Coordinates of C-alpha atoms in Angstrom, one line a residue:
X23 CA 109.0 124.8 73.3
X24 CA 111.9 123.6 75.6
X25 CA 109.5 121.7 77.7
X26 CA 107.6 120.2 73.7
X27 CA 111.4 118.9 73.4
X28 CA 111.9 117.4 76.3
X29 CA 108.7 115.5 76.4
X30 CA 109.7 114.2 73.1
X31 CA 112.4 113.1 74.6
X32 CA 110.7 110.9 77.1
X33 CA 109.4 108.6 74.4
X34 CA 112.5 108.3 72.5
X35 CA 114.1 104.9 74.1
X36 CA 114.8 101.8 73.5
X37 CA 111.1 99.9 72.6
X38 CA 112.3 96.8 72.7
X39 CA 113.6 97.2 76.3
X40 CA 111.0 99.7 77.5
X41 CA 108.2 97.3 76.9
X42 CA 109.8 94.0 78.4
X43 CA 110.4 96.3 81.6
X44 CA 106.7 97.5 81.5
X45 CA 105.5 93.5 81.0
X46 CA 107.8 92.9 84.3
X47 CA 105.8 95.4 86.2
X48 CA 102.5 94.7 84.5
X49 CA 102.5 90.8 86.1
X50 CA 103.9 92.6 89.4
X51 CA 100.7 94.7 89.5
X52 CA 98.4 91.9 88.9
X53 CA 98.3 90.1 92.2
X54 CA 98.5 93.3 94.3
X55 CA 95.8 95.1 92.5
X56 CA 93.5 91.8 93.1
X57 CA 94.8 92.0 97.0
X58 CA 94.0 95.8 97.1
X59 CA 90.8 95.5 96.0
X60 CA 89.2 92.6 98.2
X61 CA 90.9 95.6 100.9
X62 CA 88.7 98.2 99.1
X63 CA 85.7 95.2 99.1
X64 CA 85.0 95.2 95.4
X65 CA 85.8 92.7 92.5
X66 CA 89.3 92.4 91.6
X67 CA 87.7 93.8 88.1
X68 CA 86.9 97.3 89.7
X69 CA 91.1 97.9 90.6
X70 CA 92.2 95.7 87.2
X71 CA 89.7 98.8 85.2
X72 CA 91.1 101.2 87.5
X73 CA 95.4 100.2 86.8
X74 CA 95.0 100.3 83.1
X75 CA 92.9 103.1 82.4
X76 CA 95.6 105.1 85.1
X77 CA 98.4 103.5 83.5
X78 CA 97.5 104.4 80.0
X79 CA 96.2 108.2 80.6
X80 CA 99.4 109.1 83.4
X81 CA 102.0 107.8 80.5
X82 CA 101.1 111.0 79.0
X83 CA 99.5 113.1 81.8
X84 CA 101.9 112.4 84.5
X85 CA 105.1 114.2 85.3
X86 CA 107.6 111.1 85.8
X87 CA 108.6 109.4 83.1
X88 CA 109.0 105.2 84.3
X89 CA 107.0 105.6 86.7
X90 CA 104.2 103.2 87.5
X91 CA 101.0 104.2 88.7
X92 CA 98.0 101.8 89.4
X93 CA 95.6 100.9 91.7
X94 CA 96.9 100.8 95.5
X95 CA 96.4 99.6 99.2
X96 CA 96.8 103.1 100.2
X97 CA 93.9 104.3 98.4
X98 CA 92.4 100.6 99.3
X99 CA 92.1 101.3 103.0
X100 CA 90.9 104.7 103.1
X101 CA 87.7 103.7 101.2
X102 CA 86.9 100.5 102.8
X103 CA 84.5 101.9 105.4
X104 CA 83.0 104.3 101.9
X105 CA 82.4 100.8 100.1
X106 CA 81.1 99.2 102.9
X107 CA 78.2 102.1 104.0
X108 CA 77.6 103.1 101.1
X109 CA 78.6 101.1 98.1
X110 CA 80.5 101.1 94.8
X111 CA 78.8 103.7 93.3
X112 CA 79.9 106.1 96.2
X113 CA 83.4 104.8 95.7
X114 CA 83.4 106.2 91.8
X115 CA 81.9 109.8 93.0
X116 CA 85.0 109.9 95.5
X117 CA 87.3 109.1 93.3
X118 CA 86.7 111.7 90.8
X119 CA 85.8 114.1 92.8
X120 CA 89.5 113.6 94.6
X121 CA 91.2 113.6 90.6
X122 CA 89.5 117.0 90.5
X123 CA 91.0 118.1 93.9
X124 CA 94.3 116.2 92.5
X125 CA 94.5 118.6 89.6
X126 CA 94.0 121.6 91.7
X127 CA 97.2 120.6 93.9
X128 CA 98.8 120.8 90.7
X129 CA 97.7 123.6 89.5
X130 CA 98.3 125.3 92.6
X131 CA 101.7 124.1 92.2
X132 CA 101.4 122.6 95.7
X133 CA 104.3 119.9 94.9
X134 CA 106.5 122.2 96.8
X135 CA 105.4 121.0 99.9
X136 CA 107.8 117.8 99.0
X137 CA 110.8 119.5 100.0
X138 CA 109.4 119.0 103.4
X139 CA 109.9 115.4 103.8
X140 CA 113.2 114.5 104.5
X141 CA 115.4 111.8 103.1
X142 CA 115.1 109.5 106.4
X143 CA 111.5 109.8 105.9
X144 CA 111.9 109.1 102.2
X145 CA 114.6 105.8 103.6
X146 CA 111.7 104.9 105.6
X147 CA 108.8 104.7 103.6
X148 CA 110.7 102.8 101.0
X149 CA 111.7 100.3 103.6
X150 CA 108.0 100.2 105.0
X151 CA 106.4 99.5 101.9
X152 CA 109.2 97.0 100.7
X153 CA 108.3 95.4 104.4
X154 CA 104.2 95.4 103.4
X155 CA 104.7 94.2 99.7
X156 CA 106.5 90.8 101.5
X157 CA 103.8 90.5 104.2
X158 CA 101.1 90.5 101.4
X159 CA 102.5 87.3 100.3
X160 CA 103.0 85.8 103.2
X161 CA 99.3 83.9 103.3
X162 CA 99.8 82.6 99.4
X163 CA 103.1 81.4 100.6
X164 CA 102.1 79.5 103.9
X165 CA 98.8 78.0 103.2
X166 CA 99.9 76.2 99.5
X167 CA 101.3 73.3 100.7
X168 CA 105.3 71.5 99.7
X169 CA 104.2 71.7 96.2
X170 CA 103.3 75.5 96.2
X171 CA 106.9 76.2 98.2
X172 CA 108.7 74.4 95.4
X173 CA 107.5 76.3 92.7
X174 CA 108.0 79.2 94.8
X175 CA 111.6 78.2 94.9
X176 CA 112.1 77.5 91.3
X177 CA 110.4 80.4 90.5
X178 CA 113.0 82.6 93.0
X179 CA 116.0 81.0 91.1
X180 CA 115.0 81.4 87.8
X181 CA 114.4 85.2 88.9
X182 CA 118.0 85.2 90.6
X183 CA 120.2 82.8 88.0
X184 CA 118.8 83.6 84.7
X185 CA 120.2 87.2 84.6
X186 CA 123.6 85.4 84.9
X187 CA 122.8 83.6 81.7
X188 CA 121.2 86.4 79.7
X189 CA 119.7 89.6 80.4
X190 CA 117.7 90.2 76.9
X191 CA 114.5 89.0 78.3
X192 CA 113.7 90.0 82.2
X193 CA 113.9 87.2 84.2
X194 CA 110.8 87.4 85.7
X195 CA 109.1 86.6 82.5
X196 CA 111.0 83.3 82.1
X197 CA 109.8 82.8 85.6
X198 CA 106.0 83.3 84.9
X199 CA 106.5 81.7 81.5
X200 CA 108.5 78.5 82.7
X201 CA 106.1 78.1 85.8
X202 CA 103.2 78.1 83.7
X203 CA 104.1 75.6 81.0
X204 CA 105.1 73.6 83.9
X205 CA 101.9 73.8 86.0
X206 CA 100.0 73.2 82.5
X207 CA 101.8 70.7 81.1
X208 CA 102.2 68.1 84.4
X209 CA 98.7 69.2 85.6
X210 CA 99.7 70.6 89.1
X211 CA 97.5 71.1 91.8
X212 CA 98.6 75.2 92.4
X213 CA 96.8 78.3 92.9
X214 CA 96.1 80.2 89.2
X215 CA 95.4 83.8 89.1
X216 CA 91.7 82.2 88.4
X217 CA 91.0 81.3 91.9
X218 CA 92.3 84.8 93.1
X219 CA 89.0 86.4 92.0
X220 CA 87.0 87.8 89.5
X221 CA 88.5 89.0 85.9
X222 CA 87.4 91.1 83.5
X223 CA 85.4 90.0 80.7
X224 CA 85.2 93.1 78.5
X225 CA 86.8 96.4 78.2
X226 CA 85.6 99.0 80.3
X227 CA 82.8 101.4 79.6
X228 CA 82.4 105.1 80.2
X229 CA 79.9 105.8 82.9
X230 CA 79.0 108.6 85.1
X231 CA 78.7 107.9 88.6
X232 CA 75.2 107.2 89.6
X233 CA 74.5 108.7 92.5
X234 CA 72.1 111.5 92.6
X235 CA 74.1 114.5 92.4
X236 CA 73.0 116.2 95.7
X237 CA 74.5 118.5 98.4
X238 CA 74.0 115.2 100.9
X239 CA 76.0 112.6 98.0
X240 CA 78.7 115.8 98.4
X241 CA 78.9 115.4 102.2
X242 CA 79.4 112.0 101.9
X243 CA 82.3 112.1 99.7
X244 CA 83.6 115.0 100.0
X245 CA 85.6 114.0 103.0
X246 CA 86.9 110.5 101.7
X247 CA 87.8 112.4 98.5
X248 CA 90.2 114.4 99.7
X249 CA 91.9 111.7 102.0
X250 CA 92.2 109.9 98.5
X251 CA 93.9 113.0 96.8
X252 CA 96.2 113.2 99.6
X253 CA 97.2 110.0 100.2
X254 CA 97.2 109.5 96.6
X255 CA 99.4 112.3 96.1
X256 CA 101.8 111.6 99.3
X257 CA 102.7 108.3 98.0
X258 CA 102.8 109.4 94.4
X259 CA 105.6 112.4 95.0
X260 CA 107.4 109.7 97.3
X261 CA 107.9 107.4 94.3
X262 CA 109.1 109.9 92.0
X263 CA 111.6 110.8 94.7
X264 CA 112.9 107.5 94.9
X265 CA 112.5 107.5 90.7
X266 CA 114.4 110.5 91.1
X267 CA 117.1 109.4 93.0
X268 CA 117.4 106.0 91.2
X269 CA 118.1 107.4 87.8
X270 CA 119.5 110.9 88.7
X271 CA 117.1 112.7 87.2
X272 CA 114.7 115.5 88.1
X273 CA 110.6 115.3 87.4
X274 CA 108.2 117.9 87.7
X275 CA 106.0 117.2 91.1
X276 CA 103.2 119.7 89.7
X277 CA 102.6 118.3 86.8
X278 CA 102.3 114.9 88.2
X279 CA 100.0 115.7 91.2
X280 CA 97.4 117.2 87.6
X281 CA 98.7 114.2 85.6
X282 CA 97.7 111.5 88.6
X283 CA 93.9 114.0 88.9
X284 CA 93.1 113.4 85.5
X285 CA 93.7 110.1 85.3
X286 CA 91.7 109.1 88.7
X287 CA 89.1 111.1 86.8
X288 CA 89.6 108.9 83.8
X289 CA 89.7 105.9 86.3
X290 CA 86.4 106.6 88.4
X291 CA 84.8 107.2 84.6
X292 CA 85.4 104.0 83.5
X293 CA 84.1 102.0 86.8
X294 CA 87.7 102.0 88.6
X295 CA 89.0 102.8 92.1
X296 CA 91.5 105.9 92.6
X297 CA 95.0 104.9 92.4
X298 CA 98.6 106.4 92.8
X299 CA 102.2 105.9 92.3
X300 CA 103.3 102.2 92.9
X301 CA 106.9 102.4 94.2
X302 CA 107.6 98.4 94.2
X303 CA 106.6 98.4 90.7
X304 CA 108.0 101.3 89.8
X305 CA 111.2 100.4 91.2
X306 CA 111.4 97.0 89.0
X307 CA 110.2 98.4 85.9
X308 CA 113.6 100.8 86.4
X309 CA 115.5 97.8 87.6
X310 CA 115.0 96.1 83.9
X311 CA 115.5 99.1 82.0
X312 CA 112.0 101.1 81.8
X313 CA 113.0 105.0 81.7
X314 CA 110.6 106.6 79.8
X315 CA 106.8 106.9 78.8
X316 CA 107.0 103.9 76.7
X317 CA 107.6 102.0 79.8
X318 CA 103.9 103.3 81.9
X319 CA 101.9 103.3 78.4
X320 CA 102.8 99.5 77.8
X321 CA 102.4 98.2 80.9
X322 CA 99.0 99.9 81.6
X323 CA 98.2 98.4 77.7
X324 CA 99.5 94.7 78.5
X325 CA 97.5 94.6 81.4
X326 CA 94.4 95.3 79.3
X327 CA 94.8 92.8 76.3
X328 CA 96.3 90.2 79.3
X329 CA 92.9 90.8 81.4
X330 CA 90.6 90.8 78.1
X331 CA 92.2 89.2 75.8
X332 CA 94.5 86.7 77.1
X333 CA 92.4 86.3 80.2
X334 CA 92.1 82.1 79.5
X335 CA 96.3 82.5 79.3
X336 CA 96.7 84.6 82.1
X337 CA 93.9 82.8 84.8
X338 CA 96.6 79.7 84.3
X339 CA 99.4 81.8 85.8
X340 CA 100.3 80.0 88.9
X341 CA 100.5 82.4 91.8
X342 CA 103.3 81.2 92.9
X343 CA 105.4 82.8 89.7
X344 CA 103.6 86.2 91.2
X345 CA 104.8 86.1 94.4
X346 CA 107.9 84.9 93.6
X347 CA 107.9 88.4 91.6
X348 CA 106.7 90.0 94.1
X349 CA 109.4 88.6 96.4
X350 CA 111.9 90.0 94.4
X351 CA 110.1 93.3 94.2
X352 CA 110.2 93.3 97.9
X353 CA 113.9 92.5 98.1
X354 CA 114.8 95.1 95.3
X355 CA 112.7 98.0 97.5
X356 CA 114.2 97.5 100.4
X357 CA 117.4 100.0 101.2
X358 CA 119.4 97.6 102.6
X359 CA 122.7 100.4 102.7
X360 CA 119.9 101.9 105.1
X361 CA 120.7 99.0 108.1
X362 CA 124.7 100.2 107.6
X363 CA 123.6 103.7 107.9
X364 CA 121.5 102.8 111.3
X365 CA 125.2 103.2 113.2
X366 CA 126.5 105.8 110.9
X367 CA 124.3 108.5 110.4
X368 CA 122.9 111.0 113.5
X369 CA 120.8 108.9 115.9
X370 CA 117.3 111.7 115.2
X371 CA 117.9 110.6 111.8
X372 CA 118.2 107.4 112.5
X373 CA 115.0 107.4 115.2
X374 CA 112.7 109.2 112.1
X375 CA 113.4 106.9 109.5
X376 CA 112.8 103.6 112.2
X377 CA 109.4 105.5 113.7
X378 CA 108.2 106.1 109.9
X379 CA 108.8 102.2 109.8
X380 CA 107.3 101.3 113.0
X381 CA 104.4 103.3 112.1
X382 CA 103.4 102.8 108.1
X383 CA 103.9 98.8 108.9
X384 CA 101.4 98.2 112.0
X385 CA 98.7 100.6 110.6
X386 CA 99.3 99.6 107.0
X387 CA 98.8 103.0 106.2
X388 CA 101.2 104.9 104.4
X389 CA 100.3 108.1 104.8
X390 CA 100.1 108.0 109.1
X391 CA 103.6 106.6 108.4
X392 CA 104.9 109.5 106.8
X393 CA 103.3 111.7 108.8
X394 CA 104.5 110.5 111.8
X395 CA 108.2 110.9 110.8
X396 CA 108.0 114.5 108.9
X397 CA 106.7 115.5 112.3
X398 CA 109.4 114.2 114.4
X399 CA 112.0 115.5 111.6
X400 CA 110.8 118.9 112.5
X401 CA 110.6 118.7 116.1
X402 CA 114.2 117.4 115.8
X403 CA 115.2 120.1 113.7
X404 CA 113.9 122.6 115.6
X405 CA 115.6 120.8 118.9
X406 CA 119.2 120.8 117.1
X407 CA 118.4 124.1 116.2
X408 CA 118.0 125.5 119.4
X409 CA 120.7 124.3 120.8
X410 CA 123.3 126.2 118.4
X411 CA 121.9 129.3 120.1
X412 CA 124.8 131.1 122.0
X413 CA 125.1 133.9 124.2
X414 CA 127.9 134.9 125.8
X415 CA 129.0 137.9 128.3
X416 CA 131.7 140.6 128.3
X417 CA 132.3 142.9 131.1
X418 CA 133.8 146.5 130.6
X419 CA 134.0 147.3 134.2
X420 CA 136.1 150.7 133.7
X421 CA 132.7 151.9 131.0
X422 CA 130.3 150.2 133.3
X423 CA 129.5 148.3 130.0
X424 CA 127.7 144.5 129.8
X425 CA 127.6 143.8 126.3
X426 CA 125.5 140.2 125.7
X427 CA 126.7 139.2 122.0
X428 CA 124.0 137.0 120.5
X429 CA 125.0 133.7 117.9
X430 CA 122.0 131.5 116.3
X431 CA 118.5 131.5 115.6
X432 CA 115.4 132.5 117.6
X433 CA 112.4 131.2 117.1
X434 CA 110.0 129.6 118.9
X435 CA 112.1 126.3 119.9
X436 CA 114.6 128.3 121.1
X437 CA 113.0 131.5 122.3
X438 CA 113.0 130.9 126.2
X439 CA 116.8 129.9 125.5
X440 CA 117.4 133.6 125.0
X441 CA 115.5 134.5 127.3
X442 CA 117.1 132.9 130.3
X443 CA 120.8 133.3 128.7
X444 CA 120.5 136.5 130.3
X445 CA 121.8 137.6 134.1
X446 CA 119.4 140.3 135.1
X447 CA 120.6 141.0 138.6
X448 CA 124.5 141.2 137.3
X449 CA 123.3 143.5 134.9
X450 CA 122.0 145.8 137.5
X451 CA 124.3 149.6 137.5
X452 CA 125.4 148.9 134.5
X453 CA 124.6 149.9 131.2
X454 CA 123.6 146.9 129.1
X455 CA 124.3 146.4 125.4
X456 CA 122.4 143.2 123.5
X457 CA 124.2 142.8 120.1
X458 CA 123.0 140.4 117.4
X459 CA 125.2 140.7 114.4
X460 CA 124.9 137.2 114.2
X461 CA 121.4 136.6 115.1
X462 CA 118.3 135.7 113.4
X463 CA 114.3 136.6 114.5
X464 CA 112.3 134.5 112.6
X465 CA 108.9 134.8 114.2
X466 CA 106.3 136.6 116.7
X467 CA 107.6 134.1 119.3
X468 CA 110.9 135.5 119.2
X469 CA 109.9 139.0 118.6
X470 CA 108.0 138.2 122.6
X471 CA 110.9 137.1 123.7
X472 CA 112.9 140.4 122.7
X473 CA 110.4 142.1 124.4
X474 CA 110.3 140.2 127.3
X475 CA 114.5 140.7 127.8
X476 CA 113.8 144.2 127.4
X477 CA 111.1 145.0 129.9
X478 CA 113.7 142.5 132.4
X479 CA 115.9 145.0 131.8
X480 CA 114.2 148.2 132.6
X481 CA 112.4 146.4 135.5
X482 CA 115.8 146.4 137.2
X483 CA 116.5 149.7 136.4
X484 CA 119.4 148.6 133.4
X485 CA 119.6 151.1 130.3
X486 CA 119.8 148.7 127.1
X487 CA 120.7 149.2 123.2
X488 CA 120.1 146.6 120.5
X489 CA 122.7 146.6 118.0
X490 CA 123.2 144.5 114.6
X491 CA 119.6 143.5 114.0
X492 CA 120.1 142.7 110.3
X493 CA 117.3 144.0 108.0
X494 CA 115.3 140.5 107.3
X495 CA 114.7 140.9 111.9
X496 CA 114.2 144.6 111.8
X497 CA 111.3 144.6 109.1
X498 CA 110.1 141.3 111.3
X499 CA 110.3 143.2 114.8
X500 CA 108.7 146.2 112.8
X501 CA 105.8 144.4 111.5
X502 CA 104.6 142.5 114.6
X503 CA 105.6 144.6 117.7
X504 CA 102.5 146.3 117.8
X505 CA 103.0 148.0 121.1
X506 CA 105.9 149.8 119.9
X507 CA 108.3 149.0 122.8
X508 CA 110.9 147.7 120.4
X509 CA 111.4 150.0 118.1
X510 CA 112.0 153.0 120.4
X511 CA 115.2 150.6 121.7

């Protein structure tokens, strides 16, 4: 009942707003999904099906209100080589079969595994992606000529000054809408969203895949499929981290990993590609006051009726209003505080969030990116870690007493640390006493590494006792020393 309420509550807001916010990210999807999908190499229709049908079933599926989902060059670049050996059909098997693997994550309440990627990683991917939204624009904005850079530049101001004037209508919309009665009206030579590529000409039907449904047509997919659902999900929980963190509010991860399945399902249905969170728009449609439901099911509707039925409207859209959005999107994405923080923050921080950078802008791929720098955040952890592991020394020569008193954690890292901390021949006619009050075992390499000290010890001929092992390391020791050594200590 508490979570009937709050769902409600995601659709109460203000319409008026919610859908002017939604239109802003709707004309921000349209050039990218077209880009994405010559990536992918099918018709701009296939990812134009695909963003709608995803944004209209995740408004009520998905687990993030405000959140934008469409289409995306992730997705794009892991099926290219799919398309290209074995065409679209292929593609649509892939897709739902990865919405079905999707909803399992979910189900499986697998959106833990989030808590795993840090917030430099997080700094980073934003940064990357904000980086690879610009550099998508960079061929419409070199190869159109003076005329194409002034528009570009009126388009940038009106984006930029407008807000100053008013704020009721999103400024991007005066910019597409100004643009485009001037293009029309003094019959300039500029790129439309025509020449761009193939639109749709009708609504989407419901189709199943039609490939023959085979244990060989599973091998084929079956590994693209789950790159899709991972990568799909990786970039999804990412952006409603940032959504998160933008409008300090929580969002249920599991229920948007199933929400995001069933609508790639729905997607690859209806003769679209897979698709995921889309952080740049995302992050506008929050910018201009989208916060709910209202916000995802509106934009995933305009773009239907502007691909279908205002499709002679939209094709005279100068591209140049679109970049100029997506300019701003790219500006707005970007953590700029991040270039402060550079000098401020721990240099390992600093080096994973640069690496997840580095890496996520020369492959393009988003995933690899964050891969890269939740692996180095772990090694660095484990590195910092280690080196809070003390041990220090205190002779009783009148007892003939070496007590070792052990600080920090043990674990692999760290575990030949504690080993050599130890002075075996000083230890020798003495008795020695290892006391870890203030230590922690957490796995089997530390539990070897216990043993290993020990059987130093009685090699020399040193008596030892283990004192303080706190009960979390005793049931530890007790459950993986299988040779019994260290519980006879």
């Amino acid at each position: 009942m508490t979570r009937f309420i709050a769902y409600r509550r995601e659709w109460s807001a203000n319409p008026v707003r919610e859908m002017l916010a939604g239109a802003v990210a709707t004309f921000a999807l349209i050039p990218e999904v077209i880009a994405f999908s010559f990536v992918a190499g099918v018709d701009p229709q296939v990812g134009l099906f695909a963003s709608f049908v995803i944004g209209i079933v995740i408004a009520f599926t998905g687990g993030r209100p405000a959140m934008i989902s469409a289409a995306a060059g992730s997705v794009a670049l892991v099926v290219a080589p799919l398309v290209a050996a074995h065409g679209l059909s292929y593609l649509l098997a892939a897709g739902l079969l990865a919405g079905l693997f999707q909803i399992l994550f979910g189900v499986l309440r697998l959106g833990v595994l989030m808590r795993f990627v840090s917030k430099s990683v997080r700094t980073g991917f934003v940064n990357a992606l904000a980086i690879l939204i610009f550099a998508a624009q960079v061929p419409h904005i070199v190869h159109g000529g003076w005329l194409n850079y002034a528009m570009l530049a009126a388009g940038l101001a009106i984006i930029y000054l407008v807000p100053r004037l008013t704020t009721v209508v999103p400024s991007p919309l005066v910019c597409i809408l100004v643009l485009t009665v001037g293009a029309t009206v003094l019959k300039l030579p500029v790129m439309t969203v025509a020449d761009l590529g193939r639109l749709p000409d009708s609504l989407p039907v419901f189709a199943w895949p039609s490939v023959p449904l085979t244990l060989e047509t599973l091998s084929i997919i079956a590994g693209p499929a789950l790159a899709i659902a991972m990568v799909g999900l990786l970039e999804s929980m990412m952006t409603a981290s940032v959504v998160d963190d933008l409008t300090d509010t929580p969002s249920p991860k599991n229920m948007e990993c199933t929400g995001l399945g069933i609508a790639n399902v729905a997607a690859s249905l209806f003769g679209g590609i897979a698709g995921c969170g889309m952080i740049g728009q995302t992050v506008s449609n929050v910018k201009y006051g989208g916060s709910s439901r209202l916000s995802t099911l509106f934009a995933g509707v305009l773009l239907l009726v502007l691909m279908v039925v205002l499709k002679p409207w939209v094709s005279q859209v100068p591209v140049a209003a679109l970049v100029a959005i997506m300019i701003m999107v790219s500006i707005d994405t970007f953590d700029w505080s991040s270039l402060r923080s550079l000098i401020v923050h721990p240099k390992m921080s600093s080096a994973v969030m640069v690496a997840t950078v580095i890496v996520t802008v020369f492959t393009a791929n988003l995933a690899l990116g964050v891969a890269v720098g939740v692996l180095l955040s772990g090694v660095f952890f484990a590195f910092k870690v280690s080196a809070l592991l003390r041990v220090e020394a205190d002779t009783d020569e009148a007892r003939g007493r070496l007590t070792y008193r052990v600080s920090g954690q043990i674990f692999f890292a760290s575990a030949d640390l504690f080993i050599d901390a130890f002075d075996y021949q000083d230890a020798v006619g003495k008795h020695a006493v290892i006391d870890l009050t203030h230590a922690h075992f957490w796995d089997i390499t530390a539990v070897a590494a216990l043993d290993r000290v020990l059987q130093r010890f009685k090699a020399h001929g040193v008596p030892v006792d283990v004192l303080g092992l706190n009960k979390a390391s005793s049931t530890l020791i007790g459950s993986l020393d299988s040779s019994g050594r260290l519980r006879e200590v």
